[in-house]
Coordinates of N, CA, C and O in Angstrom, one line a residue:
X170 N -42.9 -11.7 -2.6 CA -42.8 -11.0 -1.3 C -43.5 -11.8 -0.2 O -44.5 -12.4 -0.4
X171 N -42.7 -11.9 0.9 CA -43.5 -13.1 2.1 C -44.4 -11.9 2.7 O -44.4 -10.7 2.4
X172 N -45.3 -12.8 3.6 CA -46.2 -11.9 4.0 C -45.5 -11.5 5.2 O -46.5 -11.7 6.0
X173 N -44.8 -11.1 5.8 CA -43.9 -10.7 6.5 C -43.9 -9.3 6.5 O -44.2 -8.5 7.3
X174 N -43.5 -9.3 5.3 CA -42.5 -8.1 4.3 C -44.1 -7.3 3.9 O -44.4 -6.1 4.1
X175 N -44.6 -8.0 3.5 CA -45.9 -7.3 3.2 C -46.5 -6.5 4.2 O -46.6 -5.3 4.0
X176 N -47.0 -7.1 5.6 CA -47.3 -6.6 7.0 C -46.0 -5.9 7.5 O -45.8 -5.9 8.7
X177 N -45.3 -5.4 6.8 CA -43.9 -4.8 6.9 C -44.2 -3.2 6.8 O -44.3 -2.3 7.6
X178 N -44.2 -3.4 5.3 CA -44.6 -2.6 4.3 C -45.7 -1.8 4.7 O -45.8 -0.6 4.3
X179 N -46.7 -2.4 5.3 CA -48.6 -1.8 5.3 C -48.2 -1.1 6.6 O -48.6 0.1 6.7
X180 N -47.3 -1.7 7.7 CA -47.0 -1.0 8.9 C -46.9 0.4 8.7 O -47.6 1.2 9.4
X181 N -46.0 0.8 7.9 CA -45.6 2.4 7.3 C -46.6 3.4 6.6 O -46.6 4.6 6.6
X182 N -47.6 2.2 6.0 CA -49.1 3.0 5.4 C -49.6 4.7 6.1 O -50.0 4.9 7.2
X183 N -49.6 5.2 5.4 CA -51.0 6.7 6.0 C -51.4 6.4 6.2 O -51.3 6.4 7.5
X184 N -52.6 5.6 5.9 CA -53.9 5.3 6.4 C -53.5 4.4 8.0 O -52.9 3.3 8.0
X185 N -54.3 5.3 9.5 CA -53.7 4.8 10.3 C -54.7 3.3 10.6 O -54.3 2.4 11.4
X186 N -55.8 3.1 9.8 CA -56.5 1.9 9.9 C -55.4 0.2 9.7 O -55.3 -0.8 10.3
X187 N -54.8 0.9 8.0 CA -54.1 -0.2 7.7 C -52.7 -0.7 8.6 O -52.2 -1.9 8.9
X188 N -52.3 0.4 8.8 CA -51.0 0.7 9.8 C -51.1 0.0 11.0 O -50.3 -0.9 11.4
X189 N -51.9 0.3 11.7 CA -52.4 -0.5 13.1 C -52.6 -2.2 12.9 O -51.9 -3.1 13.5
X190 N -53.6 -2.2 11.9 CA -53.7 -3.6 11.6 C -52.7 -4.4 11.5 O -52.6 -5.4 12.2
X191 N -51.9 -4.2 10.5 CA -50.4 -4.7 10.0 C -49.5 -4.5 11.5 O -49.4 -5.5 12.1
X192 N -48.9 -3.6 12.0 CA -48.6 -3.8 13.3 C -49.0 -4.9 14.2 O -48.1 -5.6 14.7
X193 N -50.2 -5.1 14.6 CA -50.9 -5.7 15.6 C -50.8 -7.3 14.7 O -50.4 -8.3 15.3
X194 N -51.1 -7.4 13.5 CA -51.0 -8.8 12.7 C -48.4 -9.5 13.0 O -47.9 -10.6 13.1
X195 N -47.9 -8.4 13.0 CA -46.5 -8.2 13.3 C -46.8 -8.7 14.3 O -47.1 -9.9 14.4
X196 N -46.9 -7.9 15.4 CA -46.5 -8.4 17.0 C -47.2 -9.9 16.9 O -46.3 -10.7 17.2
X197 N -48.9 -10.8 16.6 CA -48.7 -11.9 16.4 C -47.7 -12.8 16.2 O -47.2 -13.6 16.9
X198 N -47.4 -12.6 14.8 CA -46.4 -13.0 14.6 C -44.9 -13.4 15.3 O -44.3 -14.5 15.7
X199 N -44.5 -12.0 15.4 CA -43.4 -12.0 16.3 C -43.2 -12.7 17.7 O -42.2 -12.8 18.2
X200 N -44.4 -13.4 18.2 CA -45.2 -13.8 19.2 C -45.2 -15.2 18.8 O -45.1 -16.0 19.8
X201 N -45.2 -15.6 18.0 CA -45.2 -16.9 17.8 C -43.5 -17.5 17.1 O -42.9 -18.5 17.3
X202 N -43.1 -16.6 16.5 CA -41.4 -17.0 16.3 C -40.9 -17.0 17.1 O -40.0 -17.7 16.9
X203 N -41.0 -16.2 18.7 CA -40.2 -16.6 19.6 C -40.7 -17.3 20.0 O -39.7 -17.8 20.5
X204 N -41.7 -18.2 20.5 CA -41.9 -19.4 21.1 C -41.3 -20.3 20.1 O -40.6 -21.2 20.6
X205 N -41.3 -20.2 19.1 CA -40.9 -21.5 18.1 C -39.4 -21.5 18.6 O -38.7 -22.4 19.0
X206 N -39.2 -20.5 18.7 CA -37.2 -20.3 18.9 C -37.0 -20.7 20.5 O -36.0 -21.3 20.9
X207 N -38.0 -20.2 21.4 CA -37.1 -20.4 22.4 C -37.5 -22.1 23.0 O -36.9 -22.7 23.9
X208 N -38.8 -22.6 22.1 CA -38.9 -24.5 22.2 C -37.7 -25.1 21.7 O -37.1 -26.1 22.2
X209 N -37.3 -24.1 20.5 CA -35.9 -25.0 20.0 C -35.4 -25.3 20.8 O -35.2 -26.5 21.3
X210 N -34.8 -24.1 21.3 CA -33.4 -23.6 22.1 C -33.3 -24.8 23.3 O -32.5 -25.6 23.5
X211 N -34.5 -24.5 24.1 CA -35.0 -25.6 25.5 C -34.4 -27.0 24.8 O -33.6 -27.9 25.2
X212 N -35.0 -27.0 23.6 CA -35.0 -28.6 23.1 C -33.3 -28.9 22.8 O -32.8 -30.0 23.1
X213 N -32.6 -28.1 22.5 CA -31.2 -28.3 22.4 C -30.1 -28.0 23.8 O -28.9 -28.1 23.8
X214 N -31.0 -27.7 24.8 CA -30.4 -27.6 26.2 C -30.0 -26.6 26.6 O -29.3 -26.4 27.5
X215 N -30.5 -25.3 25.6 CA -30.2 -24.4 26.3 C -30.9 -23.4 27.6 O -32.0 -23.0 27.4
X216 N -30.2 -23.0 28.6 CA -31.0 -22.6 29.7 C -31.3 -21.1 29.6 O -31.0 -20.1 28.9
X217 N -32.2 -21.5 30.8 CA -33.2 -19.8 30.6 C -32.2 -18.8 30.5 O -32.3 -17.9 29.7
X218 N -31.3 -18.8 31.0 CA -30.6 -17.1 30.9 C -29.6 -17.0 29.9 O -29.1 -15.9 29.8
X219 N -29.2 -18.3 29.0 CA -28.5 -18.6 27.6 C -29.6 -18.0 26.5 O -29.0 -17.3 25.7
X220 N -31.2 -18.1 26.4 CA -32.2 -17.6 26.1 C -32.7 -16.1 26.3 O -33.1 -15.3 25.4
X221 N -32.6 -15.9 27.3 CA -32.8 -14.6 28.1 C -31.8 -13.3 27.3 O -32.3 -12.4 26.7
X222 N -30.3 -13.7 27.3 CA -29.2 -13.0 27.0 C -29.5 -13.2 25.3 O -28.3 -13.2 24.8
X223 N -29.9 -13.3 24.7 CA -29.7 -13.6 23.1 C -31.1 -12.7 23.0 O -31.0 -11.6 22.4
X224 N -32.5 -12.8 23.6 CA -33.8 -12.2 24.0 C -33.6 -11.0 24.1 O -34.2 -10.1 23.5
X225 N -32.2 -10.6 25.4 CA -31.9 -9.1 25.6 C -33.3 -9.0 26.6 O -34.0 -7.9 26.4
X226 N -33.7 -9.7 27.5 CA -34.2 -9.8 28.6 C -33.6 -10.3 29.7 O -32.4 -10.6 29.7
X227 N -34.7 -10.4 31.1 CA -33.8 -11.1 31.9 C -34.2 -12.8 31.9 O -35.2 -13.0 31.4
X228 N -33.7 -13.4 32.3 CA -33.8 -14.8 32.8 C -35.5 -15.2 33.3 O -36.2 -16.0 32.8
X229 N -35.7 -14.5 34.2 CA -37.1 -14.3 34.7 C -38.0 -14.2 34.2 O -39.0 -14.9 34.4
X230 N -38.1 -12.9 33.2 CA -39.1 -12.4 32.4 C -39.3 -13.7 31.2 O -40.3 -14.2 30.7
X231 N -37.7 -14.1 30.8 CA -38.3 -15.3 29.5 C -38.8 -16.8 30.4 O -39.5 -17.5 29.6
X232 N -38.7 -17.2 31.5 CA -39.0 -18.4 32.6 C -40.1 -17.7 32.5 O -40.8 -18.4 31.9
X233 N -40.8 -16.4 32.9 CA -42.5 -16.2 33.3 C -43.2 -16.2 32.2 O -44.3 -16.7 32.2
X234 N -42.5 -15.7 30.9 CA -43.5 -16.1 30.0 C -43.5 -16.9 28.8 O -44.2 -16.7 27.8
X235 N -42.3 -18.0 28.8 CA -42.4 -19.3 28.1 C -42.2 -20.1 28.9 O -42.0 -21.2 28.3
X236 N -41.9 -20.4 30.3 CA -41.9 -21.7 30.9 C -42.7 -23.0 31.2 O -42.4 -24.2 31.4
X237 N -43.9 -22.2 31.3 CA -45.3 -23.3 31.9 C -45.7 -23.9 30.5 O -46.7 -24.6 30.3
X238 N -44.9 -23.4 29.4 CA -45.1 -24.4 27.7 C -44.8 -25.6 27.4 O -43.7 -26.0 27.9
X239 N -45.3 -26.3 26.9 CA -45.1 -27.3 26.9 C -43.5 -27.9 26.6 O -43.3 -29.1 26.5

């Protein structure tokens, strides 16, 4: 089981301690796979609103907060 699936899994927990945790350890996560994805994307030439549209954001919102990345 990746630990993905695991902080998946604990998300659904009763106990609202574990639940929260596992969420909040998620959204990290989640948080760092789209920067990995959208350096790709840049790195393969694709533009902010080619990124934006696949995000299901706008153009703007993905330029304000992955642009000034390296």
């Amino acid at each position: 089981m990746t630990k993905a699936t695991e902080l998946a899994l604990a998300a659904g927990d009763r106990d609202p301690r574990v639940g929260l945790r596992a969420v909040s350890a998620l959204r990290r996560l989640l948080e760092q796979l789209e920067s990995v994805q959208v350096r790709n994307a840049r790195v393969r030439g694709w533009s902010w609103q080619e990124i934006a549209a696949e995000l299901g954001v706008t153009r703007q919102a993905v330029h304000k907060k992955h642009g000034g990345r390296g």
